[in-house]
């Protein structure tokens, strides 16, 4: 059974700092991995999608990497801003024909001005 | 930019009552999903729907739950007899074919009293 873990559970940084959020999964047989942003009481916004054959994806100040063999992904946020404050969720689409996403519990990020 | 919409944003119901949560997926998408998130917990997969039938469901999705695509635009989740433990945020998601990126709606907060 696929399990997704995100460390740390919470992170507080000063504005302008570069930071890394970590995601690990137990079964390396994944189809793809998505990073989401969730604001309090709101829905999930897809940030980046990495296919299992890819090593990284970039969107603006965000860069996500994937090391499928070791069951790890990282989300790098450059030059953090207060508007980046949110919970970041990692989710893997399990392989073997399943369509579901399995989520981690998220990392709550606070960027202080 | 196309988005998934959900109504209502908040629903309060009494235990034992039936509720219907509604979603309008992105118009050209083919795959539809329901997830839920109990307060403070992970987002959990409930069911996936493709070609007018359920393609996958979780252990949570028992006989009290049903899904329907009554017309070309709506996708609904029905809970026949709500329980206190059904209180959660329910998210609808949709996706097109490759790269199989799931897009989530803003959620419906269901409170069962």
PDB file of C-alpha atoms in Angstrom:
ATOM      1  CA  UNK A   1       0.000   0.000   0.000  1.00  0.00           C
ATOM      2  CA  UNK A   2       1.405   3.356  -1.061  1.00  0.00           C
ATOM      3  CA  UNK A   3       2.168   5.776   1.759  1.00  0.00           C
ATOM      4  CA  UNK A   4       3.267   9.383   1.270  1.00  0.00           C
ATOM      5  CA  UNK A   5       5.116  11.322   3.950  1.00  0.00           C
ATOM      6  CA  UNK A   6       5.989  15.002   3.985  1.00  0.00           C
ATOM      7  CA  UNK A   7       8.661  16.532   6.169  1.00  0.00           C
ATOM      8  CA  UNK A   8       8.650  18.956   7.856  1.00  0.00           C
ATOM      9  CA  UNK A   9       5.007  19.277   8.926  1.00  0.00           C
ATOM     10  CA  UNK A  10       5.486  23.022   9.343  1.00  0.00           C
ATOM     11  CA  UNK A  11       8.119  25.515   8.288  1.00  0.00           C
ATOM     12  CA  UNK A  12       8.547  29.202   9.074  1.00  0.00           C
ATOM     13  CA  UNK A  13      11.058  31.282   7.113  1.00  0.00           C
ATOM     14  CA  UNK A  14      11.849  34.965   6.582  1.00  0.00           C
ATOM     15  CA  UNK A  15      10.895  36.567   3.291  1.00  0.00           C
ATOM     16  CA  UNK A  16      13.461  36.124   0.533  1.00  0.00           C
ATOM     17  CA  UNK A  17      14.781  32.791   1.729  1.00  0.00           C
ATOM     18  CA  UNK A  18      15.101  29.809  -0.593  1.00  0.00           C
ATOM     19  CA  UNK A  19      13.538  26.675   0.804  1.00  0.00           C
ATOM     20  CA  UNK A  20      13.001  22.988   0.145  1.00  0.00           C
ATOM     21  CA  UNK A  21       9.969  20.875   0.967  1.00  0.00           C
ATOM     22  CA  UNK A  22      10.348  17.113   1.058  1.00  0.00           C
ATOM     23  CA  UNK A  23       8.071  14.284   0.013  1.00  0.00           C
ATOM     24  CA  UNK A  24       8.744  10.556   0.236  1.00  0.00           C
ATOM     25  CA  UNK A  25       6.701   7.609  -0.959  1.00  0.00           C
ATOM     26  CA  UNK A  26       7.002   3.934  -0.134  1.00  0.00           C
ATOM     27  CA  UNK A  27       6.334   2.321  -3.512  1.00  0.00           C
ATOM     28  CA  UNK A  28       8.494   3.560  -6.392  1.00  0.00           C
ATOM     29  CA  UNK A  29       6.077   2.188  -9.019  1.00  0.00           C
ATOM     30  CA  UNK A  30       4.287   5.496  -9.543  1.00  0.00           C
ATOM     31  CA  UNK A  31       2.825   6.959 -12.734  1.00  0.00           C
ATOM     32  CA  UNK A  32       3.331  10.618 -11.846  1.00  0.00           C
ATOM     33  CA  UNK A  33       3.611  13.006  -8.913  1.00  0.00           C
ATOM     34  CA  UNK A  34       1.792  16.299  -8.354  1.00  0.00           C
ATOM     35  CA  UNK A  35       2.547  19.154  -5.996  1.00  0.00           C
ATOM     36  CA  UNK A  36      -0.443  21.192  -4.819  1.00  0.00           C
ATOM     37  CA  UNK A  37      -0.970  24.336  -2.832  1.00  0.00           C
ATOM     38  CA  UNK A  38      -3.856  24.574  -0.367  1.00  0.00           C
ATOM     39  CA  UNK A  39      -4.884  27.828   1.276  1.00  0.00           C
ATOM     40  CA  UNK A  40      -6.893  27.614   4.543  1.00  0.00           C
ATOM     41  CA  UNK A  41     -10.419  26.351   3.902  1.00  0.00           C
ATOM     42  CA  UNK A  42      -9.830  26.338   0.161  1.00  0.00           C
ATOM     43  CA  UNK A  43      -9.340  23.885  -2.661  1.00  0.00           C
ATOM     44  CA  UNK A  44      -6.164  22.431  -4.083  1.00  0.00           C
ATOM     45  CA  UNK A  45      -4.240  24.294  -6.752  1.00  0.00           C
ATOM     46  CA  UNK A  46      -1.992  22.166  -8.921  1.00  0.00           C
ATOM     47  CA  UNK A  47       1.523  23.625  -9.003  1.00  0.00           C
ATOM     48  CA  UNK A  48       3.629  21.074 -10.844  1.00  0.00           C
ATOM     49  CA  UNK A  49       3.230  17.630 -12.355  1.00  0.00           C
ATOM     50  CA  UNK A  50       6.207  15.331 -12.874  1.00  0.00           C
ATOM     51  CA  UNK A  51       5.873  12.184 -14.940  1.00  0.00           C
ATOM     52  CA  UNK A  52       7.664   9.093 -13.641  1.00  0.00           C
ATOM     53  CA  UNK A  53      10.156   9.329 -16.512  1.00  0.00           C
ATOM     54  CA  UNK A  54      11.126  12.918 -15.669  1.00  0.00           C
ATOM     55  CA  UNK A  55      13.680  14.204 -13.198  1.00  0.00           C
ATOM     56  CA  UNK A  56      12.359  17.717 -12.660  1.00  0.00           C
ATOM     57  CA  UNK A  57       9.841  20.365 -13.623  1.00  0.00           C
ATOM     58  CA  UNK A  58      10.011  24.121 -13.252  1.00  0.00           C
ATOM     59  CA  UNK A  59       7.370  26.830 -13.073  1.00  0.00           C
ATOM     60  CA  UNK A  60       8.503  30.337 -12.224  1.00  0.00           C
ATOM     61  CA  UNK A  61      10.115  30.292  -8.773  1.00  0.00           C
ATOM     62  CA  UNK A  62       9.148  26.660  -8.224  1.00  0.00           C
ATOM     63  CA  UNK A  63      11.236  23.641  -9.104  1.00  0.00           C
ATOM     64  CA  UNK A  64      10.196  20.089  -8.340  1.00  0.00           C
ATOM     65  CA  UNK A  65      12.518  17.114  -8.622  1.00  0.00           C
ATOM     66  CA  UNK A  66      11.771  13.422  -8.627  1.00  0.00           C
ATOM     67  CA  UNK A  67      13.998  10.491  -7.712  1.00  0.00           C
ATOM     68  CA  UNK A  68      11.660   7.597  -8.288  1.00  0.00           C
ATOM     69  CA  UNK A  69      14.120   4.864  -7.376  1.00  0.00           C
ATOM     70  CA  UNK A  70      14.648   6.305  -3.896  1.00  0.00           C
ATOM     71  CA  UNK A  71      10.991   7.306  -3.488  1.00  0.00           C
ATOM     72  CA  UNK A  72      11.636  11.017  -3.048  1.00  0.00           C
ATOM     73  CA  UNK A  73      10.554  14.342  -4.442  1.00  0.00           C
ATOM     74  CA  UNK A  74      11.473  17.863  -3.418  1.00  0.00           C
ATOM     75  CA  UNK A  75       9.802  21.193  -4.065  1.00  0.00           C
ATOM     76  CA  UNK A  76      12.224  24.091  -4.181  1.00  0.00           C
ATOM     77  CA  UNK A  77      10.835  27.590  -3.732  1.00  0.00           C
ATOM     78  CA  UNK A  78      13.184  30.418  -4.620  1.00  0.00           C
ATOM     79  CA  UNK A  79      13.064  33.883  -3.062  1.00  0.00           C
ATOM     80  CA  UNK A  80      10.040  33.140  -0.898  1.00  0.00           C
ATOM     81  CA  UNK A  81       7.323  35.766  -0.455  1.00  0.00           C
ATOM     82  CA  UNK A  82       4.565  36.180   2.174  1.00  0.00           C
ATOM     83  CA  UNK A  83       2.064  35.225  -0.525  1.00  0.00           C
ATOM     84  CA  UNK A  84       3.675  31.785  -0.659  1.00  0.00           C
ATOM     85  CA  UNK A  85       2.304  31.054   2.810  1.00  0.00           C
ATOM     86  CA  UNK A  86       0.031  28.011   2.441  1.00  0.00           C
ATOM     87  CA  UNK A  87       0.038  24.250   2.912  1.00  0.00           C
ATOM     88  CA  UNK A  88       1.896  22.342   0.199  1.00  0.00           C
ATOM     89  CA  UNK A  89       0.691  18.850  -0.602  1.00  0.00           C
ATOM     90  CA  UNK A  90       2.487  16.112  -2.464  1.00  0.00           C
ATOM     91  CA  UNK A  91       0.437  13.404  -4.188  1.00  0.00           C
ATOM     92  CA  UNK A  92       1.461  10.351  -6.198  1.00  0.00           C
ATOM     93  CA  UNK A  93      -0.610   8.659  -8.851  1.00  0.00           C
ATOM     94  CA  UNK A  94      -0.088   5.004  -8.128  1.00  0.00           C
ATOM     95  CA  UNK A  95       0.897   2.857 -11.069  1.00  0.00           C
ATOM     96  CA  UNK A  96      -0.589  -0.473 -12.077  1.00  0.00           C
ATOM     97  CA  UNK A  97      -3.627   1.053 -13.791  1.00  0.00           C
ATOM     98  CA  UNK A  98      -4.963   2.905 -10.747  1.00  0.00           C
ATOM     99  CA  UNK A  99      -6.127   6.464 -11.293  1.00  0.00           C
ATOM    100  CA  UNK A 100      -6.207   7.661  -7.720  1.00  0.00           C
ATOM    101  CA  UNK A 101      -3.872  10.125  -6.089  1.00  0.00           C
ATOM    102  CA  UNK A 102      -2.394   9.251  -2.696  1.00  0.00           C
ATOM    103  CA  UNK A 103      -1.647  12.355  -0.666  1.00  0.00           C
ATOM    104  CA  UNK A 104       0.791  13.313   2.011  1.00  0.00           C
ATOM    105  CA  UNK A 105      -0.385  15.345   4.961  1.00  0.00           C
ATOM    106  CA  UNK A 106       1.361  18.445   3.721  1.00  0.00           C
ATOM    107  CA  UNK A 107       3.872  21.010   4.883  1.00  0.00           C
ATOM    108  CA  UNK A 108       2.438  24.232   6.288  1.00  0.00           C
ATOM    109  CA  UNK A 109       4.674  27.069   5.126  1.00  0.00           C
ATOM    110  CA  UNK A 110       4.729  30.507   6.719  1.00  0.00           C
ATOM    111  CA  UNK A 111       6.816  33.226   5.091  1.00  0.00           C
ATOM    112  CA  UNK A 112       7.333  36.151   7.444  1.00  0.00           C
ATOM    113  CA  UNK A 113       7.716  39.677   6.040  1.00  0.00           C
TER     114      UNK A 113
ATOM    115  CA  UNK B   1      -8.737  29.622 -17.535  1.00  0.00           C
ATOM    116  CA  UNK B   2     -11.213  26.714 -17.192  1.00  0.00           C
ATOM    117  CA  UNK B   3     -11.821  25.537 -13.656  1.00  0.00           C
ATOM    118  CA  UNK B   4     -13.776  22.957 -11.687  1.00  0.00           C
ATOM    119  CA  UNK B   5     -16.682  24.427  -9.763  1.00  0.00           C
ATOM    120  CA  UNK B   6     -18.594  22.953  -6.819  1.00  0.00           C
ATOM    121  CA  UNK B   7     -21.864  23.780  -5.105  1.00  0.00           C
ATOM    122  CA  UNK B   8     -22.746  24.430  -2.389  1.00  0.00           C
ATOM    123  CA  UNK B   9     -19.627  25.754  -0.690  1.00  0.00           C
ATOM    124  CA  UNK B  10     -21.004  24.731   2.700  1.00  0.00           C
ATOM    125  CA  UNK B  11     -23.792  22.312   3.546  1.00  0.00           C
ATOM    126  CA  UNK B  12     -25.155  21.617   7.006  1.00  0.00           C
ATOM    127  CA  UNK B  13     -27.362  18.576   7.415  1.00  0.00           C
ATOM    128  CA  UNK B  14     -28.775  16.420  10.157  1.00  0.00           C
ATOM    129  CA  UNK B  15     -27.621  12.875  10.728  1.00  0.00           C
ATOM    130  CA  UNK B  16     -29.604  10.426   8.619  1.00  0.00           C
ATOM    131  CA  UNK B  17     -30.468  12.938   5.904  1.00  0.00           C
ATOM    132  CA  UNK B  18     -29.508  12.576   2.263  1.00  0.00           C
ATOM    133  CA  UNK B  19     -27.193  15.106   0.674  1.00  0.00           C
ATOM    134  CA  UNK B  20     -26.135  15.709  -2.913  1.00  0.00           C
ATOM    135  CA  UNK B  21     -22.903  17.495  -3.643  1.00  0.00           C
ATOM    136  CA  UNK B  22     -22.573  18.954  -7.103  1.00  0.00           C
ATOM    137  CA  UNK B  23     -19.602  19.536  -9.351  1.00  0.00           C
ATOM    138  CA  UNK B  24     -19.096  20.940 -12.824  1.00  0.00           C
ATOM    139  CA  UNK B  25     -15.824  19.525 -14.181  1.00  0.00           C
ATOM    140  CA  UNK B  26     -13.732  21.201 -16.840  1.00  0.00           C
ATOM    141  CA  UNK B  27     -15.707  20.807 -20.048  1.00  0.00           C
ATOM    142  CA  UNK B  28     -13.419  18.664 -22.205  1.00  0.00           C
ATOM    143  CA  UNK B  29     -12.219  16.413 -19.396  1.00  0.00           C
ATOM    144  CA  UNK B  30     -12.966  12.710 -19.395  1.00  0.00           C
ATOM    145  CA  UNK B  31     -12.118  11.460 -15.925  1.00  0.00           C
ATOM    146  CA  UNK B  32     -13.871  12.596 -12.753  1.00  0.00           C
ATOM    147  CA  UNK B  33     -13.071  12.077  -9.104  1.00  0.00           C
ATOM    148  CA  UNK B  34     -14.301  12.672  -5.590  1.00  0.00           C
ATOM    149  CA  UNK B  35     -11.930  13.030  -2.648  1.00  0.00           C
ATOM    150  CA  UNK B  36     -12.550  14.054   0.915  1.00  0.00           C
ATOM    151  CA  UNK B  37     -10.504  15.658   3.656  1.00  0.00           C
ATOM    152  CA  UNK B  38     -11.513  15.304   7.274  1.00  0.00           C
ATOM    153  CA  UNK B  39     -10.288  18.265   9.296  1.00  0.00           C
ATOM    154  CA  UNK B  40      -6.597  17.911  10.082  1.00  0.00           C
ATOM    155  CA  UNK B  41      -6.191  14.737   8.030  1.00  0.00           C
ATOM    156  CA  UNK B  42      -4.924  13.766   4.606  1.00  0.00           C
ATOM    157  CA  UNK B  43      -6.938  14.132   1.432  1.00  0.00           C
ATOM    158  CA  UNK B  44      -8.435  10.683   0.701  1.00  0.00           C
ATOM    159  CA  UNK B  45      -9.601   9.199  -2.583  1.00  0.00           C
ATOM    160  CA  UNK B  46     -13.246   8.138  -2.730  1.00  0.00           C
ATOM    161  CA  UNK B  47     -14.123   7.257  -6.311  1.00  0.00           C
ATOM    162  CA  UNK B  48     -13.176   7.717  -9.945  1.00  0.00           C
ATOM    163  CA  UNK B  49     -15.619   7.831 -12.858  1.00  0.00           C
ATOM    164  CA  UNK B  50     -14.991   7.371 -16.555  1.00  0.00           C
ATOM    165  CA  UNK B  51     -17.221   6.673 -19.529  1.00  0.00           C
ATOM    166  CA  UNK B  52     -20.352   6.871 -17.359  1.00  0.00           C
ATOM    167  CA  UNK B  53     -19.301   4.285 -14.855  1.00  0.00           C
ATOM    168  CA  UNK B  54     -17.240   3.911 -11.711  1.00  0.00           C
ATOM    169  CA  UNK B  55     -13.721   2.847 -12.611  1.00  0.00           C
ATOM    170  CA  UNK B  56     -12.294   2.643  -9.107  1.00  0.00           C
ATOM    171  CA  UNK B  57     -13.519   3.156  -5.555  1.00  0.00           C
ATOM    172  CA  UNK B  58     -11.995   3.113  -2.108  1.00  0.00           C
ATOM    173  CA  UNK B  59     -13.059   1.215   0.994  1.00  0.00           C
ATOM    174  CA  UNK B  60     -14.686   4.429   2.225  1.00  0.00           C
ATOM    175  CA  UNK B  61     -17.062   4.464  -0.749  1.00  0.00           C
ATOM    176  CA  UNK B  62     -19.653   2.022   0.592  1.00  0.00           C
ATOM    177  CA  UNK B  63     -23.319   1.556  -0.286  1.00  0.00           C
ATOM    178  CA  UNK B  64     -24.213   4.896   1.316  1.00  0.00           C
ATOM    179  CA  UNK B  65     -22.372   6.703  -1.468  1.00  0.00           C
ATOM    180  CA  UNK B  66     -23.243   6.993  -5.128  1.00  0.00           C
ATOM    181  CA  UNK B  67     -22.083   9.102  -8.050  1.00  0.00           C
ATOM    182  CA  UNK B  68     -23.833  10.201 -11.180  1.00  0.00           C
ATOM    183  CA  UNK B  69     -23.247  12.262 -14.270  1.00  0.00           C
ATOM    184  CA  UNK B  70     -26.850  13.226 -14.995  1.00  0.00           C
ATOM    185  CA  UNK B  71     -26.050  15.365 -18.025  1.00  0.00           C
ATOM    186  CA  UNK B  72     -23.055  16.470 -20.058  1.00  0.00           C
ATOM    187  CA  UNK B  73     -21.786  18.934 -17.496  1.00  0.00           C
ATOM    188  CA  UNK B  74     -22.627  17.939 -13.906  1.00  0.00           C
ATOM    189  CA  UNK B  75     -21.079  15.275 -11.696  1.00  0.00           C
ATOM    190  CA  UNK B  76     -22.726  14.537  -8.359  1.00  0.00           C
ATOM    191  CA  UNK B  77     -21.922  12.708  -5.150  1.00  0.00           C
ATOM    192  CA  UNK B  78     -24.872  11.482  -3.103  1.00  0.00           C
ATOM    193  CA  UNK B  79     -24.682  10.351   0.493  1.00  0.00           C
ATOM    194  CA  UNK B  80     -27.916   8.526   1.319  1.00  0.00           C
ATOM    195  CA  UNK B  81     -27.956   8.617   5.098  1.00  0.00           C
ATOM    196  CA  UNK B  82     -25.329  10.917   6.524  1.00  0.00           C
ATOM    197  CA  UNK B  83     -23.348  10.079   9.654  1.00  0.00           C
ATOM    198  CA  UNK B  84     -21.418  12.373  11.951  1.00  0.00           C
ATOM    199  CA  UNK B  85     -18.174  10.951  10.580  1.00  0.00           C
ATOM    200  CA  UNK B  86     -19.106  12.078   7.065  1.00  0.00           C
ATOM    201  CA  UNK B  87     -18.338  15.645   8.128  1.00  0.00           C
ATOM    202  CA  UNK B  88     -15.453  16.698   5.896  1.00  0.00           C
ATOM    203  CA  UNK B  89     -14.433  18.829   2.943  1.00  0.00           C
ATOM    204  CA  UNK B  90     -15.379  17.068  -0.271  1.00  0.00           C
ATOM    205  CA  UNK B  91     -13.370  17.838  -3.392  1.00  0.00           C
ATOM    206  CA  UNK B  92     -14.275  17.103  -6.963  1.00  0.00           C
ATOM    207  CA  UNK B  93     -11.492  16.751  -9.526  1.00  0.00           C
ATOM    208  CA  UNK B  94     -11.299  16.195 -13.258  1.00  0.00           C
ATOM    209  CA  UNK B  95      -8.615  15.380 -15.779  1.00  0.00           C
ATOM    210  CA  UNK B  96      -8.079  14.987 -19.476  1.00  0.00           C
ATOM    211  CA  UNK B  97      -5.929  12.318 -21.100  1.00  0.00           C
ATOM    212  CA  UNK B  98      -2.123  12.493 -20.914  1.00  0.00           C
ATOM    213  CA  UNK B  99      -0.438  13.984 -18.894  1.00  0.00           C
ATOM    214  CA  UNK B 100      -3.248  12.956 -16.516  1.00  0.00           C
ATOM    215  CA  UNK B 101      -3.064  16.033 -14.336  1.00  0.00           C
ATOM    216  CA  UNK B 102      -5.944  16.309 -11.870  1.00  0.00           C
ATOM    217  CA  UNK B 103      -7.600  19.692 -11.348  1.00  0.00           C
ATOM    218  CA  UNK B 104      -9.514  20.225  -8.153  1.00  0.00           C
ATOM    219  CA  UNK B 105     -12.540  22.309  -7.316  1.00  0.00           C
ATOM    220  CA  UNK B 106     -12.791  24.610  -4.279  1.00  0.00           C
ATOM    221  CA  UNK B 107     -14.597  21.964  -2.220  1.00  0.00           C
ATOM    222  CA  UNK B 108     -17.867  21.609  -0.336  1.00  0.00           C
ATOM    223  CA  UNK B 109     -17.653  21.669   3.432  1.00  0.00           C
ATOM    224  CA  UNK B 110     -20.196  19.161   4.741  1.00  0.00           C
ATOM    225  CA  UNK B 111     -21.190  19.434   8.388  1.00  0.00           C
ATOM    226  CA  UNK B 112     -23.371  16.673   9.818  1.00  0.00           C
ATOM    227  CA  UNK B 113     -25.039  17.490  13.136  1.00  0.00           C
TER     228      UNK B 113
END
